[in-house]
Short mmCIF file of C-alpha atoms and ligand atoms in Angstrom, two decimals:
data_model
loop_
_atom_site.label_atom_id
_atom_site.label_comp_id
_atom_site.label_asym_id
_atom_site.label_seq_id
_atom_site.Cartn_x
_atom_site.Cartn_y
_atom_site.Cartn_z
CA MET A 33 -33.14 -27.53 40.25
CA LEU A 34 -29.43 -27.62 39.51
CA LEU A 35 -27.43 -24.62 40.71
CA VAL A 36 -23.80 -24.44 39.60
CA GLY A 37 -21.40 -22.32 41.69
CA ALA A 38 -21.29 -21.79 45.46
CA GLY A 39 -19.69 -18.36 45.66
CA LEU A 40 -21.69 -15.69 47.44
CA VAL A 41 -24.13 -15.27 44.56
CA GLY A 42 -24.76 -19.03 44.16
CA LEU A 43 -25.17 -19.49 47.92
CA ALA A 44 -27.58 -16.56 48.11
CA CYS A 45 -29.65 -18.10 45.31
CA ALA A 46 -29.55 -21.57 46.89
CA TRP A 47 -30.63 -20.21 50.28
CA GLN A 48 -33.45 -18.13 48.81
CA LEU A 49 -34.76 -20.87 46.49
CA GLN A 50 -34.67 -23.45 49.20
CA ARG A 51 -36.54 -21.17 51.63
CA ARG A 52 -39.20 -20.74 48.95
CA GLY A 53 -39.66 -24.51 48.89
CA HIS A 54 -37.69 -25.47 45.77
CA PRO A 55 -35.54 -28.59 45.93
CA VAL A 56 -31.99 -27.42 45.07
CA LEU A 57 -28.83 -29.37 44.23
CA LEU A 58 -25.87 -27.00 44.64
CA VAL A 59 -22.83 -28.12 42.63
CA ASP A 60 -19.32 -26.81 43.35
CA PRO A 61 -16.06 -28.54 44.32
CA ALA A 62 -15.49 -25.70 46.84
CA ILE A 63 -18.48 -26.74 48.99
CA ASP A 64 -16.61 -29.44 50.88
CA GLY A 65 -13.18 -28.68 49.45
CA PRO A 66 -10.83 -25.68 49.56
CA PRO A 67 -12.19 -22.37 48.23
CA ALA A 68 -11.77 -21.86 44.49
CA VAL A 69 -8.40 -20.10 44.01
CA ASP A 70 -9.67 -17.63 41.44
CA ALA A 71 -13.17 -17.00 42.83
CA GLY A 72 -14.20 -13.50 43.84
CA SER A 73 -16.25 -14.24 46.93
CA TRP A 74 -13.39 -15.47 49.13
CA ALA A 75 -11.33 -12.40 48.19
CA ALA A 76 -14.03 -9.76 48.58
CA LEU A 77 -13.91 -7.03 51.21
CA GLY A 78 -17.67 -6.99 51.58
CA VAL A 79 -18.17 -3.25 51.17
CA LEU A 80 -21.83 -2.48 50.42
CA MET A 81 -22.16 0.63 48.23
CA ALA A 82 -25.83 1.18 47.54
CA GLN A 83 -26.77 4.71 48.56
CA VAL A 84 -23.61 6.28 47.11
CA PHE A 85 -24.16 4.76 43.63
CA HIS A 86 -23.67 7.53 41.06
CA ARG A 87 -26.92 6.83 39.14
CA SER A 88 -30.46 7.35 40.41
CA SER A 89 -32.44 5.21 38.00
CA GLY A 90 -32.15 2.09 35.86
CA ARG A 91 -31.52 -1.57 36.65
CA GLY A 92 -28.25 -0.99 38.56
CA TRP A 93 -29.90 1.50 40.90
CA ARG A 94 -32.93 -0.73 41.46
CA LEU A 95 -30.82 -3.81 42.23
CA ARG A 96 -28.68 -1.87 44.67
CA GLN A 97 -31.71 -0.41 46.42
CA ARG A 98 -33.32 -3.81 46.69
CA SER A 99 -30.19 -5.40 48.12
CA HIS A 100 -29.81 -2.50 50.51
CA ALA A 101 -33.26 -3.34 51.86
CA LEU A 102 -32.79 -7.11 51.82
CA TRP A 103 -29.36 -7.54 53.47
CA PRO A 104 -30.53 -6.43 56.96
CA GLN A 105 -33.50 -8.82 56.70
CA TRP A 106 -31.28 -11.68 55.57
CA LEU A 107 -28.71 -11.07 58.29
CA ALA A 108 -31.46 -10.95 60.93
CA ALA A 109 -32.91 -14.25 59.66
CA LEU A 110 -29.48 -15.90 59.69
CA GLU A 111 -28.72 -14.53 63.14
CA ALA A 112 -32.01 -15.88 64.46
CA GLU A 113 -30.77 -19.32 63.40
CA GLY A 114 -27.48 -18.79 65.24
CA HIS A 115 -25.38 -17.80 62.20
CA GLY A 116 -23.93 -14.40 63.08
CA VAL A 117 -22.15 -12.32 60.43
CA ALA A 118 -19.78 -9.48 61.41
CA ARG A 119 -20.94 -6.21 59.92
CA ARG A 120 -20.45 -2.53 60.36
CA ALA A 121 -22.49 0.46 59.28
CA GLY A 122 -20.99 3.52 57.63
CA LEU A 123 -19.04 4.39 54.52
CA LEU A 124 -16.94 7.50 53.94
CA LEU A 125 -15.89 8.42 50.40
CA LEU A 126 -12.97 10.83 50.47
CA ALA A 127 -12.55 13.39 47.67
CA SER A 128 -9.05 13.69 46.25
CA SER A 129 -9.83 16.38 43.65
CA ALA A 130 -12.08 19.39 43.18
CA ASP A 131 -14.05 17.48 40.51
CA GLU A 132 -14.69 14.59 42.90
CA LEU A 133 -15.77 17.01 45.60
CA ALA A 134 -18.21 18.70 43.20
CA ARG A 135 -19.62 15.27 42.20
CA GLN A 136 -20.11 14.40 45.87
CA GLN A 137 -21.91 17.69 46.47
CA ARG A 138 -24.29 17.05 43.56
CA LEU A 139 -24.94 13.48 44.72
CA ALA A 140 -25.59 14.52 48.33
CA ALA A 141 -28.09 17.19 47.19
CA GLU A 142 -29.89 14.74 44.88
CA ARG A 143 -30.07 11.96 47.52
CA GLN A 144 -31.22 14.35 50.23
CA ARG A 145 -34.16 15.32 47.98
CA ARG A 146 -35.08 11.61 47.94
CA GLY A 147 -34.76 11.38 51.71
CA VAL A 148 -31.57 9.28 51.53
CA PRO A 149 -29.25 10.29 54.39
CA LEU A 150 -25.90 11.31 52.85
CA ASP A 151 -23.76 13.89 54.65
CA LEU A 152 -21.02 16.04 53.20
CA TRP A 153 -18.00 16.19 55.47
CA SER A 154 -15.87 19.32 55.09
CA ALA A 155 -12.07 19.28 55.26
CA GLU A 156 -12.43 20.80 58.76
CA ARG A 157 -14.68 17.96 59.84
CA LEU A 158 -12.15 15.43 58.53
CA GLN A 159 -9.53 17.17 60.62
CA GLY A 160 -10.92 15.31 63.61
CA LEU A 161 -9.94 11.99 62.08
CA ARG A 162 -6.39 12.96 61.26
CA PRO A 163 -3.72 11.62 61.48
CA GLN A 164 -5.60 8.47 60.42
CA LEU A 165 -6.86 9.93 57.11
CA PRO A 166 -4.85 11.21 54.12
CA ALA A 167 -3.99 14.90 54.59
CA ALA A 168 -4.73 15.49 50.89
CA ALA A 169 -8.45 14.67 51.29
CA LEU A 170 -10.48 17.76 50.34
CA GLY A 171 -13.70 16.58 51.92
CA GLY A 172 -15.89 13.53 52.01
CA LEU A 173 -19.32 12.03 51.55
CA HIS A 174 -20.57 9.93 54.45
CA SER A 175 -23.30 7.35 54.09
CA PRO A 176 -24.43 6.05 57.48
CA SER A 177 -26.60 3.30 56.01
CA ASP A 178 -24.06 1.77 53.61
CA GLY A 179 -21.37 -0.34 55.22
CA GLN A 180 -19.55 -3.63 55.15
CA LEU A 181 -20.04 -7.27 56.07
CA ASP A 182 -17.68 -10.23 56.26
CA PRO A 183 -18.24 -12.17 53.02
CA GLY A 184 -16.65 -15.39 54.33
CA GLN A 185 -18.95 -15.43 57.34
CA ALA A 186 -21.95 -14.60 55.15
CA MET A 187 -21.18 -17.56 52.86
CA ALA A 188 -20.69 -19.92 55.80
CA ALA A 189 -23.98 -18.72 57.31
CA LEU A 190 -25.97 -19.12 54.08
CA LEU A 191 -24.57 -22.60 53.47
CA ALA A 192 -25.15 -23.76 57.06
CA SER A 193 -28.70 -22.41 57.07
CA ALA A 194 -29.56 -23.89 53.67
CA ARG A 195 -28.04 -27.25 54.61
CA ALA A 196 -30.01 -27.32 57.86
CA GLY A 197 -33.10 -26.70 55.74
CA GLY A 198 -32.38 -29.67 53.48
CA LEU A 199 -30.17 -28.27 50.69
CA ASN A 200 -28.54 -31.01 48.62
CA VAL A 201 -24.93 -30.55 47.56
CA LEU A 202 -22.57 -32.15 45.08
CA SER A 203 -19.00 -31.18 45.88
CA GLU A 204 -17.52 -31.54 42.41
CA ALA A 205 -17.09 -29.48 39.27
CA ALA A 206 -19.73 -29.47 36.55
CA CYS A 207 -17.81 -30.75 33.52
CA ARG A 208 -20.59 -30.95 30.97
CA LEU A 209 -24.12 -29.61 30.67
CA GLU A 210 -26.65 -31.10 28.25
CA ARG A 211 -30.28 -30.56 27.29
CA THR A 212 -32.59 -33.49 28.03
CA GLY A 213 -35.27 -32.16 25.70
CA HIS A 214 -36.72 -28.92 24.39
CA GLY A 215 -39.62 -26.63 25.32
CA ALA A 216 -41.92 -27.06 28.29
CA GLY A 217 -41.07 -30.74 28.83
CA GLY A 218 -37.31 -30.30 28.49
CA GLY A 219 -34.69 -30.08 31.18
CA TRP A 220 -30.99 -30.26 31.96
CA ARG A 221 -28.36 -32.88 32.68
CA LEU A 222 -25.14 -32.12 34.52
CA ILE A 223 -22.14 -34.42 34.37
CA GLY A 224 -19.74 -33.93 37.27
CA SER A 225 -15.97 -34.36 37.47
CA THR A 226 -16.27 -37.86 38.99
CA GLY A 227 -18.88 -38.93 36.44
CA SER A 228 -22.00 -38.12 38.52
CA ARG A 229 -25.06 -37.49 36.34
CA VAL A 230 -27.94 -35.44 37.67
CA GLU A 231 -31.00 -33.99 35.93
CA ALA A 232 -33.55 -31.25 36.66
CA PRO A 233 -35.99 -28.98 34.80
CA TRP A 234 -34.04 -25.83 35.83
CA LEU A 235 -30.35 -25.01 35.56
CA VAL A 236 -29.02 -21.88 37.28
CA LEU A 237 -25.44 -20.82 36.48
CA CYS A 238 -23.54 -18.78 39.09
CA ALA A 239 -20.04 -20.04 38.29
CA GLY A 240 -18.25 -16.68 38.10
CA VAL A 241 -15.58 -16.52 35.40
CA ALA A 242 -16.26 -20.19 34.50
CA THR A 243 -19.86 -19.40 33.49
CA ALA A 244 -18.91 -18.33 29.95
CA ALA A 245 -17.12 -21.63 29.18
CA LEU A 246 -20.05 -23.69 30.53
CA LEU A 247 -22.47 -21.70 28.36
CA GLU A 248 -20.32 -21.98 25.27
CA ARG A 249 -20.79 -25.74 25.25
CA LEU A 250 -24.55 -25.09 25.17
CA GLY A 251 -24.15 -22.80 22.16
CA HIS A 252 -24.52 -19.49 24.05
CA SER A 253 -21.93 -16.77 23.69
CA LEU A 254 -21.78 -14.55 26.78
CA PRO A 255 -18.13 -13.52 27.09
CA MET A 256 -16.86 -12.44 30.48
CA GLU A 257 -13.36 -11.42 31.51
CA PRO A 258 -11.48 -11.62 34.80
CA VAL A 259 -10.35 -8.48 36.61
CA LEU A 260 -7.94 -9.36 39.37
CA GLY A 261 -8.00 -7.72 42.79
CA GLN A 262 -5.35 -7.86 45.51
CA ALA A 263 -6.05 -7.11 49.17
CA LEU A 264 -4.20 -6.97 52.49
CA GLU A 265 -4.96 -7.56 56.14
CA LEU A 266 -2.93 -5.29 58.39
CA GLU A 267 -2.34 -5.15 62.11
CA LEU A 268 -2.01 -1.59 63.42
CA GLU A 269 -0.03 -0.40 66.42
CA ASP A 270 -3.22 1.28 67.69
CA GLY A 271 -6.80 0.62 66.63
CA LEU A 272 -8.33 3.20 64.28
CA GLU A 273 -10.88 4.19 66.88
CA GLU A 274 -8.38 4.66 69.69
CA GLY A 275 -7.86 8.34 70.32
CA LEU A 276 -11.25 9.50 69.02
CA ASP A 277 -12.48 10.01 72.58
CA SER A 278 -9.90 12.73 73.16
CA LEU A 279 -11.20 14.80 70.21
CA PRO A 280 -13.44 17.84 70.66
CA ALA A 281 -17.10 16.82 70.42
CA TRP A 282 -17.72 18.76 67.16
CA SER A 283 -15.05 16.83 65.26
CA ARG A 284 -15.84 13.39 66.67
CA PRO A 285 -17.66 11.26 64.09
CA PRO A 286 -21.09 10.35 65.43
CA GLY A 287 -20.97 6.71 66.49
CA GLY A 288 -17.17 6.63 66.43
CA TRP A 289 -15.13 5.73 63.36
CA PRO A 290 -17.11 6.46 60.14
CA GLY A 291 -16.94 2.87 58.85
CA ALA A 292 -15.17 1.78 55.67
CA VAL A 293 -13.21 4.63 54.06
CA LEU A 294 -12.67 4.89 50.30
CA TRP A 295 -9.63 6.84 49.09
CA ARG A 296 -8.66 6.91 45.39
CA GLY A 297 -10.53 3.68 44.71
CA ILE A 298 -9.06 1.74 47.66
CA ASN A 299 -11.11 0.82 50.72
CA LEU A 300 -9.81 0.82 54.26
CA VAL A 301 -12.06 -1.52 56.21
CA PRO A 302 -11.71 -1.54 60.01
CA ARG A 303 -11.89 -5.07 61.44
CA PRO A 304 -11.77 -4.60 65.23
CA ASP A 305 -13.66 -7.90 65.51
CA LEU A 306 -10.58 -9.83 64.31
CA PRO A 307 -7.99 -11.17 66.81
CA GLY A 308 -6.21 -8.43 68.75
CA GLY A 309 -8.85 -5.81 67.92
CA ARG A 310 -6.46 -3.65 65.83
CA ARG A 311 -6.79 -5.04 62.34
CA CYS A 312 -8.02 -3.58 59.08
CA TRP A 313 -8.38 -4.68 55.46
CA LEU A 314 -7.05 -2.67 52.57
CA GLY A 315 -8.24 -3.31 49.02
CA ALA A 316 -8.68 -3.89 46.32
CA THR A 317 -6.51 -3.31 43.26
CA LEU A 318 -8.16 -3.29 39.83
CA GLU A 319 -6.04 -5.30 37.37
CA PRO A 320 -7.58 -6.60 34.14
CA GLY A 321 -6.56 -10.24 33.54
CA HIS A 322 -5.24 -13.06 35.73
CA LEU A 323 -1.80 -11.78 36.72
CA ALA A 324 -1.06 -9.80 39.89
CA ASP A 325 1.17 -6.74 39.42
CA PRO A 326 3.70 -6.15 42.27
CA ALA A 327 3.55 -2.38 41.57
CA ALA A 328 -0.21 -2.40 42.17
CA LEU A 329 0.41 -4.18 45.49
CA ARG A 330 2.96 -1.53 46.52
CA ASP A 331 0.45 1.23 45.72
CA LEU A 332 -2.19 -0.65 47.74
CA ARG A 333 0.19 -1.03 50.71
CA GLY A 334 0.53 2.78 50.83
CA TRP A 335 -3.26 3.27 50.45
CA ALA A 336 -2.82 4.96 47.07
CA GLY A 337 -0.23 7.48 48.20
CA ALA A 338 -1.96 8.39 51.46
CA ASP A 339 1.42 8.93 53.14
CA LEU A 340 0.42 7.99 56.69
CA GLY A 341 2.85 7.08 59.44
CA TRP A 342 0.53 4.65 61.22
CA LEU A 343 0.03 2.80 57.94
CA SER A 344 3.72 2.41 57.19
CA ARG A 345 4.24 1.03 60.72
CA ALA A 346 1.42 -1.53 60.34
CA THR A 347 2.29 -5.22 59.92
CA VAL A 348 0.99 -7.20 56.97
CA ILE A 349 -0.80 -10.25 58.39
CA ARG A 350 -2.15 -11.65 55.16
CA ALA A 351 -2.21 -10.85 51.43
CA TRP A 352 -4.65 -12.38 49.00
CA GLN A 353 -6.16 -11.98 45.57
CA GLY A 354 -9.23 -13.01 43.61
CA GLN A 355 -10.97 -12.41 40.33
CA ARG A 356 -13.98 -10.30 39.63
CA CYS A 357 -16.00 -11.48 36.66
CA ARG A 358 -16.87 -8.66 34.23
CA PRO A 359 -19.25 -9.13 31.29
CA CYS A 360 -17.61 -8.00 28.02
CA ARG A 361 -20.63 -6.85 26.04
CA GLN A 362 -23.14 -5.67 28.62
CA PRO A 363 -23.33 -3.97 32.01
CA ALA A 364 -22.76 -6.05 35.13
CA PRO A 365 -24.40 -8.21 36.36
CA VAL A 366 -25.70 -10.72 33.81
CA LEU A 367 -29.18 -11.73 34.92
CA GLU A 368 -30.81 -13.56 32.03
CA VAL A 369 -33.07 -16.45 31.14
CA LEU A 370 -31.30 -17.68 28.00
CA GLU A 371 -33.84 -20.35 27.08
CA PRO A 372 -36.60 -22.16 28.97
CA GLY A 373 -35.16 -23.44 32.25
CA LEU A 374 -31.68 -21.92 31.77
CA VAL A 375 -30.93 -18.99 34.09
CA VAL A 376 -27.65 -17.07 34.30
CA ALA A 377 -26.81 -15.02 37.41
CA SER A 378 -23.18 -14.10 37.08
CA GLY A 379 -20.73 -11.35 36.07
CA HIS A 380 -21.32 -9.19 39.15
CA TYR A 381 -17.90 -7.59 38.69
CA ARG A 382 -17.21 -5.28 41.67
CA ASN A 383 -20.51 -5.62 43.55
CA GLY A 384 -21.41 -9.28 43.94
CA VAL A 385 -21.52 -9.10 47.72
CA LEU A 386 -23.87 -6.14 47.69
CA LEU A 387 -26.05 -7.53 44.89
CA ALA A 388 -26.36 -11.15 46.09
CA PRO A 389 -29.79 -10.81 47.79
CA ALA A 390 -31.40 -8.86 44.91
CA THR A 391 -29.95 -11.38 42.46
CA ALA A 392 -31.35 -14.30 44.42
CA GLU A 393 -34.75 -12.65 44.53
CA TRP A 394 -34.64 -12.05 40.77
CA VAL A 395 -33.76 -15.72 40.13
CA ALA A 396 -36.53 -16.94 42.44
CA GLU A 397 -39.08 -14.73 40.68
CA ARG A 398 -38.06 -16.00 37.22
CA ILE A 399 -38.45 -19.57 38.43
CA ALA A 400 -41.81 -18.81 40.04
CA ALA A 401 -42.95 -17.40 36.67
CA GLY A 402 -42.38 -20.84 35.11
CA ARG A 403 -40.37 -22.26 32.20
CA GLY A 404 -42.57 -20.70 29.58
CA ALA A 405 -42.04 -17.12 30.85
C1 FAD B 822 -10.37 -8.43 45.81
C2 FAD B 822 -11.85 -8.30 45.61
C3 FAD B 822 -12.58 -7.44 46.42
C4 FAD B 822 -13.95 -7.31 46.24
N1 FAD B 822 -14.65 -6.50 47.09
C5 FAD B 822 -15.98 -6.41 46.96
C6 FAD B 822 -16.72 -5.59 47.84
O1 FAD B 822 -16.16 -4.94 48.71
N2 FAD B 822 -18.08 -5.53 47.69
C7 FAD B 822 -18.73 -6.25 46.73
O2 FAD B 822 -19.98 -6.15 46.66
N3 FAD B 822 -18.06 -7.03 45.88
C8 FAD B 822 -16.70 -7.12 45.96
N4 FAD B 822 -15.98 -7.89 45.10
C9 FAD B 822 -16.71 -8.55 44.00
C10 FAD B 822 -17.35 -9.83 44.50
O3 FAD B 822 -16.40 -10.58 45.20
C11 FAD B 822 -17.88 -10.65 43.32
O4 FAD B 822 -18.73 -9.85 42.51
C12 FAD B 822 -18.67 -11.84 43.86
O5 FAD B 822 -17.93 -12.52 44.81
C13 FAD B 822 -19.05 -12.76 42.74
O6 FAD B 822 -19.61 -13.90 43.33
P1 FAD B 822 -20.03 -15.15 42.46
O7 FAD B 822 -20.66 -16.11 43.39
O8 FAD B 822 -20.79 -14.71 41.25
O9 FAD B 822 -18.66 -15.72 41.86
P2 FAD B 822 -17.42 -16.40 42.56
O10 FAD B 822 -17.21 -15.93 43.93
O11 FAD B 822 -16.29 -16.26 41.60
O12 FAD B 822 -17.82 -17.92 42.68
C14 FAD B 822 -17.92 -18.79 41.59
C15 FAD B 822 -18.04 -20.20 42.11
O13 FAD B 822 -18.26 -21.04 40.99
C16 FAD B 822 -17.55 -22.24 41.20
N5 FAD B 822 -17.33 -22.88 39.92
C17 FAD B 822 -16.58 -22.46 38.88
N6 FAD B 822 -16.62 -23.37 37.89
C18 FAD B 822 -17.41 -24.38 38.30
C19 FAD B 822 -17.85 -25.62 37.71
N7 FAD B 822 -17.46 -25.98 36.49
N8 FAD B 822 -18.64 -26.43 38.45
C20 FAD B 822 -19.06 -26.05 39.70
N9 FAD B 822 -18.68 -24.90 40.29
C21 FAD B 822 -17.88 -24.08 39.60
C22 FAD B 822 -16.25 -21.79 41.89
O14 FAD B 822 -15.67 -22.89 42.60
C23 FAD B 822 -16.77 -20.70 42.81
O15 FAD B 822 -17.09 -21.20 44.07
C24 FAD B 822 -14.61 -8.05 45.24
C25 FAD B 822 -13.88 -8.93 44.44
C26 FAD B 822 -12.51 -9.05 44.61
C27 FAD B 822 -11.74 -10.01 43.75
#
């Protein structure tokens, strides 16, 4: 089958399909070239928000739950092949208003009834993590089983594993897609940027924001829009976890630092595994369109008004941006079989890293069901 797009979602699909015995040709100029400048996967922070999702039913909930179960299995399988991926358990959502605090309390009660471990952290409990956390936080919701992984390492691991298993790649852009026939006997032809022509019975599109344009030429209208995100890597004077040992036992977070911390929509992601052991990521802004706003970057640099001395003294090591792909007329993500043999797995908006394994499983199941399904 032809699979267009080697971001995290495309790589997850390629890896899964190939492990299930399907011959896959993965097409993307970024495979052996530089990462796509506007792609989401190279910009992502890798925060996995499954258990703290605000809904408790429906497709979004099911996909998140499935990915939550699959990621540990996938990472173990990749690690067994020698492809380690840095990851960290724990996610703390800080409440900045009484309404947010009340929402967290309702969510914790509902999840606890389902046996999902979510803990409410009082303002007193947060006291133990100050001065690292914003003084204005009224409380928090901690999820020990959500967390974060390094998306770049995950992509490298999936590609290396799939290639070792025989994945075929074409490192060029798909310029044109054509039908080679209709119905059960039909298939797809892809014409690449250097004139390569390849054919297969299945075509899977995971090309992020470019998916809509590729589909348009096939007569399908599935508009998607970019939402830009900026992020920063910072080096701190002291690591976030330094100093926790001196705290009284009651206020010390079990297992050390609570993991990624979300404050007013911006994640602080500790990265003690990066050189020097005192780095963190901060992101991401939410800016509809292609253009980065310097004011949004300033707000990000201050962690949305957190007003923290250690943060203002931190050094910016790296700044980057990428585009999330948001479907215009339907909820994210777009998982659809548009006609026999044509599968779309794109438009994952803010959760493509989390949803990659469940997406890949969905794609593999559609293909197993056959072209007539
Ligand atoms: C700043 C930022 C932070 C984020 N943080 C998180 C997070 O913490 N957690 C989370 O779950 N999600 C996060 N996301 C969202 C996540 O990154 C995306 O949902 C996900 O990466 C989408 O992956 P994808 O593979 O569908 O698309 P992309 O990563 O955009 O990849 C698309 C691929 O298609 C290729 N392509 C395009 N056109 C063609 C063509 N014509 N031929 C061949 N190939 C083509 C591109 O080269 C690219 O490699 C974040 C996004 C951003 C921007």
